[in-house]
Tab-separated table of C-alpha atoms in Angstrom:
chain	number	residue	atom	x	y	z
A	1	UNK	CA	-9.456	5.577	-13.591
A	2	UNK	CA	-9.851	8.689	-15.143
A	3	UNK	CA	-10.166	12.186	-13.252
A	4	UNK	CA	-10.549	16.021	-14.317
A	5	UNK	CA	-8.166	18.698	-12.961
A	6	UNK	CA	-10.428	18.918	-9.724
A	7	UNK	CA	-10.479	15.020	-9.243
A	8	UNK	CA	-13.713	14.122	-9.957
A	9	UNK	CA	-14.059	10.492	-11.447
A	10	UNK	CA	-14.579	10.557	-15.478
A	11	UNK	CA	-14.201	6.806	-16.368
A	12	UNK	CA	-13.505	3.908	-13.892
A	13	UNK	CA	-12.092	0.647	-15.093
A	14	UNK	CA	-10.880	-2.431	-13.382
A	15	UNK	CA	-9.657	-5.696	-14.405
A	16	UNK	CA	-6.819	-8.319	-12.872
A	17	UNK	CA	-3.294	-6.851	-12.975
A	18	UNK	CA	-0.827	-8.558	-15.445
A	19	UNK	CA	2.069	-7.602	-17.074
A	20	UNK	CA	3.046	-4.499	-18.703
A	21	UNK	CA	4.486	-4.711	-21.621
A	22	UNK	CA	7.656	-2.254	-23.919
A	23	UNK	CA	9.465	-3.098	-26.400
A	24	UNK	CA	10.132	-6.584	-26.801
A	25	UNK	CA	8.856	-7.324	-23.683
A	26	UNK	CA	5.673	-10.186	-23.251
A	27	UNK	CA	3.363	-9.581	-20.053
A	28	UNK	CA	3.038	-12.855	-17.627
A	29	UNK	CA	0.168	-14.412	-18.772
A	30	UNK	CA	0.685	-13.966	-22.642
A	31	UNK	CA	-1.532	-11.253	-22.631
A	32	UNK	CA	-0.537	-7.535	-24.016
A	33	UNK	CA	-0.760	-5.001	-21.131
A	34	UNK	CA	-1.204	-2.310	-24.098
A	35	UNK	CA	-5.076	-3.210	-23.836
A	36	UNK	CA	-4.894	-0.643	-20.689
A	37	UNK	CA	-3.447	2.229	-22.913
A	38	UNK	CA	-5.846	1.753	-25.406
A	39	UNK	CA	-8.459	2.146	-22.810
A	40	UNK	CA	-6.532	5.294	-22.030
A	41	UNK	CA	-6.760	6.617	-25.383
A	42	UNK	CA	-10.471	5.955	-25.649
A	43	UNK	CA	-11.331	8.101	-22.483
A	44	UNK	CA	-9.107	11.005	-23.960
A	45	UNK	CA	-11.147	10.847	-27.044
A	46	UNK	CA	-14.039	11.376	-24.756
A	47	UNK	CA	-13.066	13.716	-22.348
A	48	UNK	CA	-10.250	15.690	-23.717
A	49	UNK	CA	-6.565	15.138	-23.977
A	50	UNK	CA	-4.836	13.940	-21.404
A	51	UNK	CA	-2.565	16.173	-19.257
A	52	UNK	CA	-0.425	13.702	-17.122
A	53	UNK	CA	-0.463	9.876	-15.521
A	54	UNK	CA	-0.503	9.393	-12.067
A	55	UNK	CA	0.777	5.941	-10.715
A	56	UNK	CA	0.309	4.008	-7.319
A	57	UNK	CA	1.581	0.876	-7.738
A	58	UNK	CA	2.840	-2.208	-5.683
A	59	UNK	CA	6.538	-2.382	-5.639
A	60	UNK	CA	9.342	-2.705	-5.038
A	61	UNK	CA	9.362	-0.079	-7.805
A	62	UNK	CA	12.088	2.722	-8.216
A	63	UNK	CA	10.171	5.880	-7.564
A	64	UNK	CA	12.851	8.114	-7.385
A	65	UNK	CA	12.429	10.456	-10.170
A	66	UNK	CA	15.782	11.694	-10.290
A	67	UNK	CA	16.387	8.235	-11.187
A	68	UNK	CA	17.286	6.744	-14.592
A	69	UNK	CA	15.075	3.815	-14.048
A	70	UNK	CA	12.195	5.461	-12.586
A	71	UNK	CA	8.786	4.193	-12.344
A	72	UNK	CA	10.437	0.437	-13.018
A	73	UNK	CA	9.758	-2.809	-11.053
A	74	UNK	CA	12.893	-4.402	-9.575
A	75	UNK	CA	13.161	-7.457	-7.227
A	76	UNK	CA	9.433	-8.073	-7.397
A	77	UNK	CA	8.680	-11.845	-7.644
A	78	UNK	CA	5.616	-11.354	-9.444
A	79	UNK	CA	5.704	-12.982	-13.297
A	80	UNK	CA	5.991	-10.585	-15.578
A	81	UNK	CA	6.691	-7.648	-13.640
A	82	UNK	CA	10.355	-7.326	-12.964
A	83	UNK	CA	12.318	-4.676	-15.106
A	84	UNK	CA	9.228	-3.442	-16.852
A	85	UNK	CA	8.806	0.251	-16.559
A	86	UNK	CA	5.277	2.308	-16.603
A	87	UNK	CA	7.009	4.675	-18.804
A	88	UNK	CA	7.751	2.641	-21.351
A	89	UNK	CA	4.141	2.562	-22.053
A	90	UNK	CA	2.406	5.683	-21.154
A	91	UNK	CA	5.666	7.605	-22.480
A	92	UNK	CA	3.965	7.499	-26.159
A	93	UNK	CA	1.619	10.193	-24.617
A	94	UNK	CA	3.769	13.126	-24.039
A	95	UNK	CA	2.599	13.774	-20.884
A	96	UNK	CA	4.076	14.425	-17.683
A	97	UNK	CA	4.107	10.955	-15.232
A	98	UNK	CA	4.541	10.152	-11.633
A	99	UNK	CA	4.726	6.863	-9.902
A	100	UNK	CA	4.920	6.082	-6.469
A	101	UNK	CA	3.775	2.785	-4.569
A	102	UNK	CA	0.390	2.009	-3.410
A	103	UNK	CA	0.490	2.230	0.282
A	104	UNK	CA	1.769	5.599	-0.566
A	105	UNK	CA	-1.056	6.560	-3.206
A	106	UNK	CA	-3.124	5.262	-0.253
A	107	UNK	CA	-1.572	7.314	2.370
A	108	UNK	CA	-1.690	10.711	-0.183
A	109	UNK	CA	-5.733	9.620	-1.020
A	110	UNK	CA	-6.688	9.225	2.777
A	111	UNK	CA	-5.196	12.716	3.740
A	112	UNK	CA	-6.823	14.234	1.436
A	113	UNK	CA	-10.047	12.788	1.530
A	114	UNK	CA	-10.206	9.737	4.344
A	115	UNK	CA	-9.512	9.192	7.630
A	116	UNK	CA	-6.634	10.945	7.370
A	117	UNK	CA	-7.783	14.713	6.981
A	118	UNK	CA	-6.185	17.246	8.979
A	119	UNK	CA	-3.344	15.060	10.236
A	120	UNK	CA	0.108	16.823	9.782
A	121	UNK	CA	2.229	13.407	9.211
A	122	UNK	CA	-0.161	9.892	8.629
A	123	UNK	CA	0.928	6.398	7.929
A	124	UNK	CA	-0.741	4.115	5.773
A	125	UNK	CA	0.098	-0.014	6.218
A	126	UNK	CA	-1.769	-2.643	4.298
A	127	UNK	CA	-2.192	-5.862	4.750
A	128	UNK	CA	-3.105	-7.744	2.644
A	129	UNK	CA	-1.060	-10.299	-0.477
A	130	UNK	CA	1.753	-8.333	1.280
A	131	UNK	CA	2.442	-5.727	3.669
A	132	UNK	CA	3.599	-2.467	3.376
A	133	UNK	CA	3.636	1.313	4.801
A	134	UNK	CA	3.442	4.927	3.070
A	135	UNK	CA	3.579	7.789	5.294
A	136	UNK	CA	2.643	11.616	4.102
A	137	UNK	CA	3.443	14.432	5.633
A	138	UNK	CA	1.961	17.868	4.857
A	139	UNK	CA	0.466	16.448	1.835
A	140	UNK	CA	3.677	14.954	0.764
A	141	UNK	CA	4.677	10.934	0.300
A	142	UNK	CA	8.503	10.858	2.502
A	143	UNK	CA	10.945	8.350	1.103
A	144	UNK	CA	14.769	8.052	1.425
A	145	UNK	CA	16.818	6.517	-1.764
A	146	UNK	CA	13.790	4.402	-2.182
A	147	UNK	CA	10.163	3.752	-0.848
A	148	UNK	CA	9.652	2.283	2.804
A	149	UNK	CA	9.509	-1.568	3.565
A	150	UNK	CA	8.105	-2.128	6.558
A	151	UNK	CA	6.858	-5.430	5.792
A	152	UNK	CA	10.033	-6.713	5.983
A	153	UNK	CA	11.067	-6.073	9.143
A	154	UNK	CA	11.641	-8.911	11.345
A	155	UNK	CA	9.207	-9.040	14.439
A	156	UNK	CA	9.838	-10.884	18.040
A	157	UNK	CA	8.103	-14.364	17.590
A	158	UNK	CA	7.390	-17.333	20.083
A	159	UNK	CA	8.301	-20.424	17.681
A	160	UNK	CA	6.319	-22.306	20.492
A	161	UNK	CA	3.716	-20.125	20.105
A	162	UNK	CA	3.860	-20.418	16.235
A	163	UNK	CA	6.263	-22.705	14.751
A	164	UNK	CA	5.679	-21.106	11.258
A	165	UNK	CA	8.644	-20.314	9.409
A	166	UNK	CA	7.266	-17.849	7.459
A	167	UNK	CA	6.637	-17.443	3.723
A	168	UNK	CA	8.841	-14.241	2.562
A	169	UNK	CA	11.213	-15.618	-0.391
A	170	UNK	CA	13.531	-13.011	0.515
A	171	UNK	CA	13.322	-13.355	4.633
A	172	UNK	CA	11.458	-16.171	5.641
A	173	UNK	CA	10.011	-15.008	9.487
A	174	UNK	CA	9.442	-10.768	8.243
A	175	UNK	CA	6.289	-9.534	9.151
A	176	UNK	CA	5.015	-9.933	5.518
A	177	UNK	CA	6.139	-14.034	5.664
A	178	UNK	CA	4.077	-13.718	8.992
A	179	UNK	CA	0.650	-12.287	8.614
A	180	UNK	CA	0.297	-11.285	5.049
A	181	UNK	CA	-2.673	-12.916	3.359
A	182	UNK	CA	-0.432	-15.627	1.838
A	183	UNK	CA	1.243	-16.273	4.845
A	184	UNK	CA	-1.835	-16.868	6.979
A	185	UNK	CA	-2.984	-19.348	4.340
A	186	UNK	CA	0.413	-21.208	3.841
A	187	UNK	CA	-0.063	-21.816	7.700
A	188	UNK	CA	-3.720	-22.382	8.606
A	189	UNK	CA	-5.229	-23.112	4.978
A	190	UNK	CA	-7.169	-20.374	5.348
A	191	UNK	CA	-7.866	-16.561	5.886
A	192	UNK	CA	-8.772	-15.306	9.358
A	193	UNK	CA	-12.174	-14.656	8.200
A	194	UNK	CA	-12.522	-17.544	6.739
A	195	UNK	CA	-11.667	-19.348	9.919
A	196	UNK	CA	-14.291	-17.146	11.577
A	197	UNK	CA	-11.648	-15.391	13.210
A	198	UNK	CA	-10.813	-17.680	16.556
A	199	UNK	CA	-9.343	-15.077	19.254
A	200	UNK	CA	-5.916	-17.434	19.311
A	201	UNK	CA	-5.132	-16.821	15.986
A	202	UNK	CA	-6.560	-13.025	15.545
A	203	UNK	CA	-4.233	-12.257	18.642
A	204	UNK	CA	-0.944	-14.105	17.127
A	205	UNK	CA	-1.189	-11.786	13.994
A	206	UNK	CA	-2.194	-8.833	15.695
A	207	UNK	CA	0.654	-9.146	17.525
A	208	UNK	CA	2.924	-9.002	14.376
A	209	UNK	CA	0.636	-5.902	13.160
A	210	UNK	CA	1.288	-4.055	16.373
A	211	UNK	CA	4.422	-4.689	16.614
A	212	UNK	CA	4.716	-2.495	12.947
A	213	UNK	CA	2.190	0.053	14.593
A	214	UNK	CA	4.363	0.687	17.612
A	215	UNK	CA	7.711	0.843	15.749
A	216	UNK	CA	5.991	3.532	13.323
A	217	UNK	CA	4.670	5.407	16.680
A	218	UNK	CA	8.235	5.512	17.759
A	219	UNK	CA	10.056	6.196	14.202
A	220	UNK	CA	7.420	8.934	12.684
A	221	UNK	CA	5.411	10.069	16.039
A	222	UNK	CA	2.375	10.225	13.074
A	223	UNK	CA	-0.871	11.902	13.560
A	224	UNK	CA	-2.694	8.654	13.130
A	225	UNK	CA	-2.475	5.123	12.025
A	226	UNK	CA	-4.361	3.880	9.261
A	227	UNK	CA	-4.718	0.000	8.592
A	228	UNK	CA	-5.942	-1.339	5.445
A	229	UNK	CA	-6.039	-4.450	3.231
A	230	UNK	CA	-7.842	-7.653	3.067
A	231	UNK	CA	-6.635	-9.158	6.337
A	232	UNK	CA	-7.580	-6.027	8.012
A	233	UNK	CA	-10.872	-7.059	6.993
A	234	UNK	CA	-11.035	-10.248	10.106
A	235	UNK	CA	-13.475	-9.291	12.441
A	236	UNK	CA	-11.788	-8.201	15.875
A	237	UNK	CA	-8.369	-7.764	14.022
A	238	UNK	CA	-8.064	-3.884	14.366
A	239	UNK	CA	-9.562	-3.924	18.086
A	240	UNK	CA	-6.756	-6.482	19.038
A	241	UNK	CA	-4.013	-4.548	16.982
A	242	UNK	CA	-5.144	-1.554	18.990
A	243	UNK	CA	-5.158	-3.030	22.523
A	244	UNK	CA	-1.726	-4.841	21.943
A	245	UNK	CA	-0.234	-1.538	20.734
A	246	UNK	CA	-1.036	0.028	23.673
A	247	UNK	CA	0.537	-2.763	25.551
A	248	UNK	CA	4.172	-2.167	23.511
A	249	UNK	CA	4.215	1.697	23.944
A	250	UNK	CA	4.244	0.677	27.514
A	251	UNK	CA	3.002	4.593	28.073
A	252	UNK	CA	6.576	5.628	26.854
A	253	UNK	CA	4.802	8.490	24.754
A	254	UNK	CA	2.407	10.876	25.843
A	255	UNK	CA	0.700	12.907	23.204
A	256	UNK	CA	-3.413	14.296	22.723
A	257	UNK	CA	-3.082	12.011	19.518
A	258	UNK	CA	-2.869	8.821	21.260
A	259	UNK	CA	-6.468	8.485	23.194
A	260	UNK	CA	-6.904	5.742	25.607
A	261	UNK	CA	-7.400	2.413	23.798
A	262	UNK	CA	-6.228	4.000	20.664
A	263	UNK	CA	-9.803	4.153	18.686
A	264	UNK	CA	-9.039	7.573	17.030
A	265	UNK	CA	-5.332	6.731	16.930
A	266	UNK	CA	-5.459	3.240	14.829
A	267	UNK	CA	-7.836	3.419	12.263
A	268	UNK	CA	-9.642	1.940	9.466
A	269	UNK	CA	-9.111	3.637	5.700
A	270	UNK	CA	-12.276	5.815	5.661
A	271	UNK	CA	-11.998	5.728	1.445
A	272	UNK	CA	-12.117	1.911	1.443
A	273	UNK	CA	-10.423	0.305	-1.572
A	274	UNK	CA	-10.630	3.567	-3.332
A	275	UNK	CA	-7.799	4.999	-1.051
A	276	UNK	CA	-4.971	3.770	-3.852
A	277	UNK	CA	-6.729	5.394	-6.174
A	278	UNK	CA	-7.804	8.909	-4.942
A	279	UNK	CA	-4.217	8.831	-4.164
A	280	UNK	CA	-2.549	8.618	-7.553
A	281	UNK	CA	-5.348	10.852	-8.829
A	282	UNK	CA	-3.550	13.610	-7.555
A	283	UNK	CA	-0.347	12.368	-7.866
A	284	UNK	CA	-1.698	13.098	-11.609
A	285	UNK	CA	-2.582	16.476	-10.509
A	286	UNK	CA	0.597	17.399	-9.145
A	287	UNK	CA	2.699	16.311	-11.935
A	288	UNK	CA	0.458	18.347	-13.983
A	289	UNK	CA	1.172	21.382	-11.698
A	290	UNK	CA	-2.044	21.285	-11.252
């Protein structure tokens, strides 16, 4: 997508993600990631030069940009993807560049513009082909050497309840081998919605999902929760995530932010899909000092 200085949309495209490619490098499919640039180049030849490349990608990604090997993927087990660095290719422009990941962009777009407005410190968590948080505070994306990974915490499980072993290559039973999109499949052959969301299995994975949400109460004390993502998606999922929650905070903390039953606590992304998006938008703007 392609934005002005004040963020208003200039040229939208979309198309499946695949490799990028540098030098000597072939994307995962056999296809050349370049085509993406050259779109890039087209929309500056219509609307101006460009001043700088924002980034919200999935990860893990080094987004550190102190860091020699910023804005490259590392242990990501997507084809294609691992060691390639967005510099590499938008570099050729000359313009300033900032990556971070996409729950991130997502957090950063929803503050400014979602559900999110007027919150001091927000977390973002999708779930979706994985899972993953981004939390903003006063506008700004917090990270320690690298990005969060929430997803791969390990929750409290019944194996009677749910003899899965999970699907993480790295961790097997994490949250993400739990109730990620992929993991739900692996285990029932389906999504929840597809399944027409039966309350047994909407309440096993919004356990795992509230589990997350009450850790990142107790680690961050955020504004709000915001819960996006595909999965997210199964009717009844974010009532249930809400209610059990509630049940883990046991009352413990007592703030104005967290109503009874949690509806303006735990929320939807008010931007939709476009959340990722708005987001690296103005991580564009800020690398531009804009």
């Amino acid at each position: 997508m392609e934005a002005n200085q004040l963020g208003a949309t200039l040229a939208d495209h979309c198309q499946p993600a695949r490799g990028i490619v540098g030098a000597g490098r072939k994307a995962g499919d056999g296809r050349n990631g370049l085509d993406d640039v050259v779109q890039a180049e087209d929309a500056a030849a219509a609307h101006g030069p460009i001043a700088s490349f924002g980034v919200a990608s999935f990860g893990p990604i080094d987004i550190d940009p102190a860091s020699p090997a910023y804005g490259t993927f590392t242990s990501t087990p997507k084809p294609g993807w691992a060691g390639a660095r967005f510099h590499d290719v938008l570099g050729q422009f000359g313009v300033p560049i900032a990556v971070d990941t996409d729950v991130n962009g997502a957090a950063l777009g929803e503050w400014l513009k979602g559900a999110g407005q007027g919150c001091t410190t927000l977390a973002y968590t999708t779930v979706g082909t994985g899972i993953g948080t981004g939390v903003v505070r006063m506008g700004k994306p917090l990270m320690g050497f690298s990005h969060y990974e929430s997803g791969h915490i390990r929750p409290p499980r019944d194996h009677a309840a749910d003899p899965f072993e999970g699907s993480c290559p790295y961790h097997g039973d994490c949250l993400e081998g739990l109730a990620a999109g992929p993991a739900i499949i692996a285990r029932w052959g389906q999504s929840l919605s597809e399944l027409g969301s039966p309350s047994d299995k909407i309440e096993l994975i919004a356990d795992y999902i509230a589990h997350l949400a009450a850790n990142l109460v107790l680690l961050h004390m955020p504004d709000r929760l915001i819960f996006g993502g595909g999965v997210m998606k199964a009717p009844g999922l974010l009532q249930a995530v809400r209610r059990l929650t509630e049940v883990k905070l046991g009352g413990y903390v007592r703030a104005p932010q967290l109503d009874p039953g949690l509806e303006q606590f735990i929320v939807a992304p008010a931007l939709g899909d476009h959340a990722g998006i708005t987001g690296a938008i103005e991580l564009g703007r800020m690398a531009a000092g804009q």
